[in-house]
Amino acid sequence: MTSSTAQPWIDLDVPASELRLDPTLTCGQAFRWKVTGNSEWTCALWDHVIDLKQTQSSVQYRVLGQLPAARANVEDVLRDYFQLHIKFDALCDVWAQTDPDFAQLRKTHAGVRTLRQPVVETLLVFIASSNNNIKRITMLADKLCQHYGQSIATEKGIFHTFPTLQRLNEDPDIEGTLSQLGFGYRAKYYAKTVNMLCSSHEDPEVFLLGLRTAPLDTARAELLKLSGVGPKVADCVCLMALDKSDAVPVDTHIWQVAQRRYVGRVLDPKEGPEMLKLLSQDHRDKAVALARQLRASKTPTTKTYEAAQQLFIHLFGDFAGWAQGLLFSGDLGQEPKKKSNPAPSKRKTTQSLPPANERKMRLRSSVKD
């Protein structure tokens, strides 16, 4: 076990309008951050245990501990993790031109960002997400880290890094181990996926990271080859780890959001043209056809899930996945949750608790520094 001394707090100099930790870290895209103090969050991210603190004017961070071989610049890591080069306010400006409701959402749910997470962690955690809830997903992720990860002792307790695929592959009976840890039928998914990636690629993480530069359809197709990965899990990994900001994970709730918020408005003779004004005629026609397909469907099916996904992409372009995330938070009809995971014990090892061409160009130039 590695033991370290906490470093001083450093300001990331990012306003709350661009990043708020509570809603961003509790909206179902990250599962290993936990509250360890007043507006403070802690996690073993890569080789460091990182402490985050929300202040009235910004977000601060400090390193509580690290592995001996840790070399990364932590501030660079965090700016990349939170994708701070993308301007949340600018995105809302563009989205509000299609849906005026985003003007209100940007106020009530400001700073809800989509993360750029470690690809192995995102893949393996979301394999555990199917037919599951946040509390149990968190528990399974923590058990995986406790059993296979490296431990780092800090003043706030013991934290564990997320294991590499190679480390998992060293277990000759990973399915049996995970079954004993409570993974149930998912244990076989992990065993098959780890074996497939490690036997097919000299460095499986490099292969997965390479999907960041592949087209969305290619990345999704590669992920769908893996055991335990269906369309929603693949889209979550694409959006939250593989730089596919237009990937839209669709479940029953998001299908309902599309039905309730957009189908009628897109097809309305007065409101529809205003909502679709930024799109080329071809994309307008496709959006209308998708809305009609959704209106004719009373219950969600594979085809209507795909139609809802494509409607979001046509309406919100390159950052449709980000827009979907904000809509998901806003559609809950309440402020983001305040209750979060407890801190780890200092005595006991614990770690309890994701377009039209002219529009794309406008988005790219306005939301990135």
Tab-separated table of N, CA, C and O in Angstrom, residues 30-35 41-43 133-143 146 159 339-344 350-353:
chain	number	residue	atom	x	y	z
A	30	ALA	N	-20.360	9.038	-13.801
A	30	ALA	CA	-19.206	8.620	-12.998
A	30	ALA	C	-19.726	7.997	-11.713
A	30	ALA	O	-20.715	8.464	-11.148
A	31	PHE	N	-19.047	6.951	-11.224
A	31	PHE	CA	-19.588	6.185	-10.107
A	31	PHE	C	-18.612	6.021	-8.935
A	31	PHE	O	-18.939	5.351	-7.968
A	32	ARG	N	-17.425	6.620	-9.019
A	32	ARG	CA	-16.446	6.365	-7.958
A	32	ARG	C	-16.067	7.606	-7.161
A	32	ARG	O	-15.307	7.509	-6.199
A	33	TRP	N	-16.586	8.777	-7.521
A	33	TRP	CA	-16.357	9.968	-6.705
A	33	TRP	C	-17.277	9.913	-5.485
A	33	TRP	O	-18.414	9.486	-5.583
A	34	LYS	N	-16.782	10.363	-4.341
A	34	LYS	CA	-17.624	10.401	-3.160
A	34	LYS	C	-17.357	11.649	-2.332
A	34	LYS	O	-16.256	12.198	-2.333
A	35	VAL	N	-18.372	12.087	-1.647
A	35	VAL	CA	-18.266	13.267	-0.799
A	35	VAL	C	-17.405	12.934	0.416
A	35	VAL	O	-17.653	11.951	1.114
A	41	TRP	N	-15.075	16.382	-2.950
A	41	TRP	CA	-15.221	15.087	-3.599
A	41	TRP	C	-13.852	14.471	-3.797
A	41	TRP	O	-12.893	15.171	-4.129
A	42	THR	N	-13.761	13.151	-3.640
A	42	THR	CA	-12.470	12.480	-3.723
A	42	THR	C	-12.586	11.197	-4.543
A	42	THR	O	-13.591	10.492	-4.474
A	43	CYS	N	-11.513	10.899	-5.318
A	43	CYS	CA	-11.497	9.684	-6.137
A	43	CYS	C	-10.051	9.342	-6.497
A	43	CYS	O	-9.208	10.239	-6.643
A	133	ASN	N	-29.049	-0.131	-10.870
A	133	ASN	CA	-29.217	1.229	-10.361
A	133	ASN	C	-27.875	1.796	-9.916
A	133	ASN	O	-26.883	1.058	-9.782
A	134	ILE	N	-27.841	3.104	-9.699
A	134	ILE	CA	-26.574	3.774	-9.415
A	134	ILE	C	-25.907	3.218	-8.159
A	134	ILE	O	-24.686	3.007	-8.133
A	135	LYS	N	-26.682	2.954	-7.126
A	135	LYS	CA	-26.105	2.453	-5.877
A	135	LYS	C	-25.392	1.116	-6.096
A	135	LYS	O	-24.267	0.910	-5.622
A	136	ARG	N	-26.031	0.230	-6.822
A	136	ARG	CA	-25.432	-1.098	-7.031
A	136	ARG	C	-24.282	-1.027	-8.036
A	136	ARG	O	-23.277	-1.735	-7.885
A	137	ILE	N	-24.402	-0.195	-9.063
A	137	ILE	CA	-23.288	-0.021	-10.009
A	137	ILE	C	-22.050	0.458	-9.260
A	137	ILE	O	-20.934	-0.041	-9.465
A	138	THR	N	-22.251	1.410	-8.368
A	138	THR	CA	-21.145	1.944	-7.569
A	138	THR	C	-20.518	0.857	-6.710
A	138	THR	O	-19.290	0.747	-6.614
A	139	MET	N	-21.360	0.045	-6.083
A	139	MET	CA	-20.863	-1.036	-5.240
A	139	MET	C	-20.007	-2.009	-6.046
A	139	MET	O	-18.915	-2.412	-5.608
A	140	LEU	N	-20.475	-2.382	-7.239
A	140	LEU	CA	-19.719	-3.325	-8.059
A	140	LEU	C	-18.402	-2.713	-8.537
A	140	LEU	O	-17.365	-3.392	-8.552
A	141	ALA	N	-18.436	-1.442	-8.920
A	141	ALA	CA	-17.198	-0.775	-9.344
A	141	ALA	C	-16.186	-0.737	-8.207
A	141	ALA	O	-14.985	-0.974	-8.413
A	142	ASP	N	-16.659	-0.460	-7.001
A	142	ASP	CA	-15.756	-0.412	-5.855
A	142	ASP	C	-15.170	-1.777	-5.524
A	142	ASP	O	-13.996	-1.895	-5.174
A	143	LYS	N	-15.982	-2.830	-5.651
A	143	LYS	CA	-15.466	-4.178	-5.389
A	143	LYS	C	-14.397	-4.553	-6.412
A	143	LYS	O	-13.395	-5.191	-6.071
A	146	GLN	N	-11.285	-2.638	-5.289
A	146	GLN	CA	-10.733	-3.169	-4.042
A	146	GLN	C	-9.979	-4.474	-4.273
A	146	GLN	O	-8.933	-4.719	-3.670
A	159	PHE	N	-7.973	4.592	-0.742
A	159	PHE	CA	-8.627	4.600	-2.049
A	159	PHE	C	-7.916	3.607	-2.962
A	159	PHE	O	-6.747	3.274	-2.743
A	339	LYS	N	-27.706	14.183	-2.152
A	339	LYS	CA	-27.198	13.059	-1.390
A	339	LYS	C	-26.192	12.291	-2.209
A	339	LYS	O	-26.431	11.944	-3.341
A	340	SER	N	-25.057	12.002	-1.641
A	340	SER	CA	-23.991	11.355	-2.391
A	340	SER	C	-23.357	10.250	-1.571
A	340	SER	O	-23.709	10.022	-0.423
A	341	ASN	N	-22.351	9.618	-2.143
A	341	ASN	CA	-21.717	8.469	-1.509
A	341	ASN	C	-20.859	8.896	-0.331
A	341	ASN	O	-20.176	9.916	-0.382
A	342	PRO	N	-20.840	8.125	0.732
A	342	PRO	CA	-20.031	8.464	1.890
A	342	PRO	C	-18.553	8.266	1.616
A	342	PRO	O	-18.165	7.529	0.723
A	343	ALA	N	-17.730	8.932	2.414
A	343	ALA	CA	-16.287	8.808	2.286
A	343	ALA	C	-15.833	7.446	2.790
A	343	ALA	O	-16.509	6.807	3.591
A	344	PRO	N	-14.650	6.990	2.338
A	344	PRO	CA	-14.137	5.710	2.826
A	344	PRO	C	-13.665	5.808	4.259
A	344	PRO	O	-13.252	6.872	4.711
A	350	THR	N	-12.300	0.839	1.920
A	350	THR	CA	-13.607	0.905	1.284
A	350	THR	C	-13.530	1.798	0.080
A	350	THR	O	-12.684	2.667	-0.021
A	351	GLN	N	-14.470	1.601	-0.816
A	351	GLN	CA	-14.575	2.503	-1.947
A	351	GLN	C	-16.004	2.446	-2.485
A	351	GLN	O	-16.264	2.206	-3.639
A	352	SER	N	-16.971	2.620	-1.579
A	352	SER	CA	-18.370	2.548	-1.939
A	352	SER	C	-18.754	3.773	-2.758
A	352	SER	O	-18.279	4.845	-2.510
A	353	LEU	N	-19.532	3.408	-3.230
A	353	LEU	CA	-19.852	4.570	-3.960
A	353	LEU	C	-18.698	5.542	-3.904
A	353	LEU	O	-17.765	5.439	-3.674
